[in-house]
Amino acid sequence: MAEADKQTVGIIGLGYVGLPTAIGFHDAGFEVWGVDISERTVSMVRAGENPTGDPDVDDIVPAPGAPRWNITTSTAEAVPHCDVVLVTVPTPVTHDLKPDLTYVEAAGRAVFESLPGGTNTVVVLESTVYPGVTAETWLPLLDELGLVQGVDVTIAYCPERFNPGDPAHGVRSVARVIGCSDEQVGASLVALYSQLTSEDVRYVGRLEVAEAAKVIENVQRDLNIALVNELARIFPALGVDVEDVLSAAATKWNFHRYTPGVGVGGHCIPVDPYYMIQRAANVGVPANLITAARGVNRSMPIHVAGVIRDLLFEAEVPAKDARVLLMGWSYKAEVGDPRETPAEPLAEALLEKGVKVGVWDPHLDEPLLDGVTVHRVLGDADGYDLVVLVTAHRACLEADWASLHQRMRTPMVYDGRRVLDLDALTSDGWKTYAVGRP
Ligand code: SAJ
């Protein structure tokens, strides 16, 4: 492989992870070939625009005609130019919560079919998968295409560790781990990624070690969130606010503070545990704790819908006449990403009870769910009985709550993320409720 700083890097998939990665390598001085199957994505990126929902990417897409910046829909065009090809395609779960590896397979096939042969091009999977997927999915393709590892191609795994909406942890400032069966290629990838990020880059041995590290990073996060969500259902029944308990516990040096909420969304945390569950099932080892944590987190939107129904009943607002406004729809603050958002099952549960549901999310303007009224501006939302804070966007916290109060039919607010100043809202005349609060 050429010296790290003289290499040409290909990125397959220009989404939330791939585009910032392509930009990061371009900023680091590399020749970059970015590939996406979407004409819309390619034309927007070529025009210097940001096709992702992550506002941190808004102003960093290279301008049209920038040197060393080649964007195309054709893998076959890009790959022959590349010393290293990074694959950053989605790895969602199917409707029955099984890992969907079709994108990984299709992207791998397109790359391997485009290899010139004899160049030992390094192909790195960055998408989150369970241990064993890279080898199981890609090695059969090499055999099928008559490609020889170490001669035509070497495969590796370097999990993306990207936190949308968090500029402090962008691709140029996160630690990385690299798995590869060939130690020398592993070392060369350490040199390559060390020019992308200022943080630690480490060769960790086999593909499976790096694959597993990424999955359990997110499994651990899901378990920790599930714990506080379970506590958020226990402590109100004891007449205690869970936030008081967690804040007190967090004074201990090694207590990790998480926040209960209306649910766990996104394309990482609620998805990756199913990869671990599936892998454990493949080898006949139970993953009871990981499975139970998923159950707790998936139950939160339904739990909150039940609490809201009870609050409306206590306020003598009949469910069939009730109107509830969801503040926020995106799975996470400061990004416009509806994937796996708990807002959806929450809205569905309320609609099933006959409640009319509206939503205002300043980061999202696409139609969100049949039957939900979308307010482009908060000022259009009036006549509601209860507001649910679903996503802690700054715009939600800083909204004009006083004028919203005037427009409410019944001024009730439910803080689904424990980020509102409930005392201030109470003194402003709101009836305030929150997840985990008695
Ligand atoms: N959430 C809670 N309580 C918490 C933390 C999160 O309910 O205490 C909810 C969020 O509201 C959201 C979901 O969980 O709905 C996921 O939140 P997240 O902060 O984990 O955000 P993600 O999904 O963008 O996670 C990304 C991941 N990054 C990568 O996969 C590279 C994850 O591995 C990171 O740990 C996470 O960012 C982060 O913030 O560090």
Coordinates of C-alpha atoms in Angstrom, one line a residue, residues 79-357:
V79 CA -12.5 1.8 -6.8
P80 CA -9.6 1.5 -9.4
H81 CA -8.3 4.9 -8.2
C82 CA -8.3 3.9 -4.5
D83 CA -5.6 2.4 -2.2
V84 CA -8.1 2.0 0.6
V85 CA -11.9 1.7 0.3
L86 CA -14.1 2.4 3.4
V87 CA -17.6 1.0 3.4
T88 CA -20.0 3.0 5.5
V89 CA -23.4 1.7 4.5
P90 CA -26.5 1.1 6.8
T91 CA -26.9 -2.0 8.9
P92 CA -30.4 -1.8 10.1
V93 CA -32.5 -4.5 11.6
T94 CA -35.4 -6.2 9.8
H95 CA -39.0 -5.9 11.0
D96 CA -38.5 -9.1 13.1
L97 CA -35.4 -7.5 14.6
K98 CA -32.9 -9.6 12.8
P99 CA -29.7 -7.9 11.4
D100 CA -30.1 -6.8 7.8
L101 CA -26.8 -7.2 6.0
T102 CA -28.0 -6.7 2.5
Y103 CA -26.3 -3.3 2.2
V104 CA -23.0 -4.7 3.4
E105 CA -23.1 -7.6 1.0
A106 CA -24.1 -5.4 -2.0
A107 CA -21.5 -2.7 -1.3
G108 CA -18.8 -5.4 -0.8
R109 CA -19.7 -7.1 -4.1
A110 CA -19.7 -3.8 -6.0
V111 CA -16.3 -3.0 -4.6
F112 CA -14.7 -6.4 -5.1
E113 CA -16.0 -6.6 -8.7
S114 CA -14.3 -3.3 -9.4
L115 CA -10.9 -4.2 -8.1
P116 CA -8.2 -4.0 -10.7
G117 CA -6.4 -7.1 -9.3
G118 CA -2.9 -7.5 -8.0
T119 CA -3.0 -4.2 -6.1
N120 CA -3.9 -5.6 -2.6
T121 CA -6.5 -2.9 -2.2
V122 CA -7.5 -2.6 1.5
V123 CA -11.3 -2.7 1.9
V124 CA -12.5 -1.6 5.4
L125 CA -16.0 -2.1 6.8
E126 CA -17.0 0.6 9.2
S127 CA -20.7 -0.2 9.6
T128 CA -21.8 -1.7 12.9
V129 CA -22.2 -5.4 12.6
Y130 CA -22.0 -8.4 15.0
P131 CA -18.7 -10.4 15.4
G132 CA -18.1 -12.5 12.4
V133 CA -20.1 -10.6 9.8
T134 CA -17.2 -9.0 7.8
A135 CA -15.6 -12.4 7.2
E136 CA -18.8 -14.3 6.7
T137 CA -20.3 -11.8 4.3
W138 CA -17.2 -10.8 2.3
L139 CA -14.9 -13.8 2.1
P140 CA -17.3 -15.9 0.1
L141 CA -17.5 -13.0 -2.4
L142 CA -13.7 -13.0 -2.8
D143 CA -13.9 -16.8 -3.5
E144 CA -16.7 -16.3 -5.9
L145 CA -14.8 -13.6 -7.8
G146 CA -11.5 -15.4 -7.7
L147 CA -9.8 -12.7 -5.6
V148 CA -6.8 -13.6 -3.5
Q149 CA -6.4 -12.1 0.0
G150 CA -3.1 -10.3 0.3
V151 CA -2.6 -10.1 -3.5
D152 CA -5.8 -8.5 -4.8
V153 CA -7.4 -7.4 -1.6
T154 CA -7.2 -7.4 2.2
I155 CA -10.3 -6.9 4.2
A156 CA -10.4 -5.1 7.6
Y157 CA -12.9 -3.7 10.1
C158 CA -12.8 -0.3 11.8
P159 CA -16.1 0.6 13.5
E160 CA -17.4 4.1 13.0
R161 CA -17.7 5.9 16.3
F162 CA -19.6 8.9 15.3
N163 CA -22.0 10.9 17.4
P164 CA -24.4 12.9 15.3
G165 CA -25.0 16.4 16.6
D166 CA -21.9 16.3 18.8
P167 CA -19.1 18.3 17.1
A168 CA -16.8 17.4 20.0
H169 CA -16.8 13.8 18.8
G170 CA -16.6 14.2 15.1
V171 CA -14.6 11.8 12.9
R172 CA -11.4 13.9 13.5
S173 CA -11.6 13.6 17.2
V174 CA -12.6 10.1 18.2
A175 CA -10.5 7.1 19.1
R176 CA -10.6 4.1 16.6
V177 CA -9.9 0.4 16.8
I178 CA -8.8 -1.7 13.8
G179 CA -9.3 -5.4 13.2
C180 CA -7.5 -7.3 10.4
S181 CA -6.0 -10.8 10.0
D182 CA -2.9 -9.2 8.5
E183 CA -0.9 -7.3 11.1
Q184 CA 1.0 -5.3 8.5
V185 CA -2.1 -4.1 6.9
G186 CA -3.5 -3.4 10.4
A187 CA -0.4 -1.2 11.1
S188 CA -0.8 0.6 7.8
L189 CA -4.5 1.4 8.7
V190 CA -3.3 2.7 12.0
A191 CA -1.1 5.1 10.1
L192 CA -3.9 6.1 7.8
Y193 CA -6.6 6.7 10.5
S194 CA -4.0 8.5 12.6
Q195 CA -4.0 11.2 9.9
L196 CA -7.8 11.4 10.2
T197 CA -8.2 11.6 14.0
S198 CA -6.2 13.3 16.7
E199 CA -7.2 10.5 19.2
D200 CA -5.8 7.1 19.8
V201 CA -5.9 4.6 16.9
R202 CA -5.2 1.0 17.9
Y203 CA -4.7 -2.3 16.0
V204 CA -6.7 -4.8 18.2
G205 CA -6.0 -8.1 16.2
R206 CA -8.7 -10.1 14.5
L207 CA -11.7 -8.6 12.7
E208 CA -14.0 -10.1 15.3
V209 CA -12.4 -8.3 18.2
A210 CA -13.0 -4.9 16.6
E211 CA -16.5 -5.9 15.5
A212 CA -17.4 -7.0 19.0
A213 CA -15.9 -3.9 20.7
K214 CA -18.2 -1.7 18.7
V215 CA -21.4 -3.7 19.4
I216 CA -20.8 -3.9 23.1
E217 CA -20.0 -0.2 23.4
N218 CA -23.6 0.4 22.3
V219 CA -25.0 -2.6 24.2
Q220 CA -23.6 -1.3 27.4
R221 CA -25.2 2.1 26.7
D222 CA -28.6 0.5 26.1
L223 CA -28.3 -1.5 29.3
N224 CA -27.5 1.6 31.3
I225 CA -30.3 3.6 29.9
A226 CA -32.7 0.6 30.5
L227 CA -31.6 0.6 34.2
V228 CA -32.6 4.3 34.7
N229 CA -35.8 3.8 32.7
E230 CA -36.8 0.9 35.0
L231 CA -35.9 3.0 38.0
A232 CA -38.1 5.8 36.5
R233 CA -41.0 3.5 36.8
I234 CA -40.2 2.2 40.3
F235 CA -39.4 5.4 42.2
P236 CA -42.6 7.4 41.4
A237 CA -44.5 4.4 42.8
L238 CA -42.4 4.9 46.0
G239 CA -43.2 8.7 45.9
V240 CA -39.6 9.5 45.0
D241 CA -38.3 11.4 42.0
V242 CA -35.8 9.2 40.2
E243 CA -33.8 12.3 39.1
D244 CA -33.2 13.1 42.8
V245 CA -32.0 9.6 43.3
L246 CA -29.7 9.5 40.3
S247 CA -28.2 12.9 41.1
A248 CA -27.5 11.7 44.6
A249 CA -25.9 8.5 43.4
A250 CA -23.8 10.4 40.8
T251 CA -21.8 11.9 43.6
K252 CA -20.1 8.5 43.8
W253 CA -16.8 8.5 41.8
N254 CA -17.7 5.6 39.5
F255 CA -21.4 6.0 39.2
H256 CA -22.3 6.6 35.5
R257 CA -25.2 9.0 35.1
Y258 CA -27.8 8.3 32.5
T259 CA -31.2 10.0 32.1
P260 CA -34.6 8.3 31.9
G261 CA -36.7 9.3 28.9
V262 CA -39.6 8.6 26.7
G263 CA -37.5 6.0 24.9
V264 CA -34.3 5.1 23.1
G265 CA -34.1 5.9 19.4
G266 CA -31.5 6.2 16.6
H267 CA -29.7 3.9 14.3
C268 CA -27.2 2.7 16.9
I269 CA -28.3 2.1 20.4
P270 CA -31.7 0.4 19.8
V271 CA -30.3 -1.6 16.9
D272 CA -26.9 -2.9 17.8
P273 CA -28.0 -5.0 20.8
Y274 CA -30.0 -7.2 18.3
Y275 CA -26.8 -8.0 16.6
M276 CA -25.3 -9.3 19.8
I277 CA -28.5 -11.2 20.6
Q278 CA -28.5 -12.8 17.2
R279 CA -24.8 -13.8 17.4
A280 CA -25.3 -15.3 20.9
A281 CA -28.3 -17.2 19.6
N282 CA -26.2 -18.5 16.7
V283 CA -23.8 -20.1 19.2
G284 CA -26.5 -21.2 21.6
V285 CA -25.6 -18.9 24.5
P286 CA -28.5 -16.9 26.1
A287 CA -28.4 -13.1 26.0
N288 CA -31.1 -12.6 28.7
L289 CA -29.8 -9.3 30.1
I290 CA -29.3 -7.7 26.7
T291 CA -32.8 -8.9 25.6
A292 CA -34.4 -7.7 28.8
A293 CA -32.9 -4.2 28.5
R294 CA -34.2 -3.9 25.0
G295 CA -37.6 -4.8 26.4
V296 CA -37.5 -2.1 29.0
N297 CA -36.4 0.6 26.6
R298 CA -39.0 -0.4 23.9
S299 CA -41.7 -0.3 26.6
M300 CA -41.1 3.3 27.5
P301 CA -43.2 5.0 24.8
I302 CA -46.2 2.8 25.7
H303 CA -45.7 3.4 29.4
V304 CA -45.6 7.2 28.8
A305 CA -48.7 7.0 26.6
G306 CA -50.5 5.2 29.5
V307 CA -49.4 7.9 32.0
I308 CA -50.7 10.6 29.6
R309 CA -54.0 8.9 29.2
D310 CA -54.3 8.8 33.0
L311 CA -53.4 12.5 33.3
L312 CA -56.0 13.5 30.8
F313 CA -58.6 11.3 32.6
E314 CA -57.7 13.0 35.9
A315 CA -58.1 16.4 34.2
E316 CA -61.5 15.2 33.0
V317 CA -60.4 15.6 29.4
P318 CA -62.0 12.6 27.6
A319 CA -59.5 10.8 25.4
K320 CA -61.7 11.0 22.3
D321 CA -61.6 14.8 22.6
A322 CA -58.1 15.2 23.9
R323 CA -55.4 16.9 21.9
V324 CA -51.7 16.3 22.7
L325 CA -48.7 18.2 21.2
L326 CA -45.4 16.4 20.9
M327 CA -42.5 18.8 21.1
G328 CA -39.8 17.1 19.1
W329 CA -39.9 14.0 16.9
S330 CA -36.2 13.3 16.1
Y331 CA -34.6 10.6 18.2
K332 CA -32.0 12.9 19.6
A333 CA -31.5 16.6 20.3
E334 CA -30.0 18.9 17.7
V335 CA -30.3 16.5 14.8
G336 CA -33.2 15.9 12.4
D337 CA -33.2 12.1 12.4
P338 CA -36.5 10.2 12.9
R339 CA -35.0 6.7 12.7
E340 CA -36.3 4.4 15.5
T341 CA -37.6 7.5 17.3
P342 CA -39.8 6.7 20.4
A343 CA -42.0 9.6 19.2
E344 CA -43.5 7.2 16.7
P345 CA -44.8 4.4 19.0
L346 CA -45.8 7.1 21.5
A347 CA -47.9 8.9 18.8
E348 CA -49.4 5.6 17.6
A349 CA -50.4 4.6 21.2
L350 CA -52.1 7.9 21.7
L351 CA -53.8 7.8 18.3
E352 CA -55.1 4.3 19.2
K353 CA -56.7 5.8 22.3
G354 CA -58.6 8.3 20.1
V355 CA -56.3 11.2 21.2
K356 CA -55.5 13.8 18.5
V357 CA -51.7 14.2 18.1

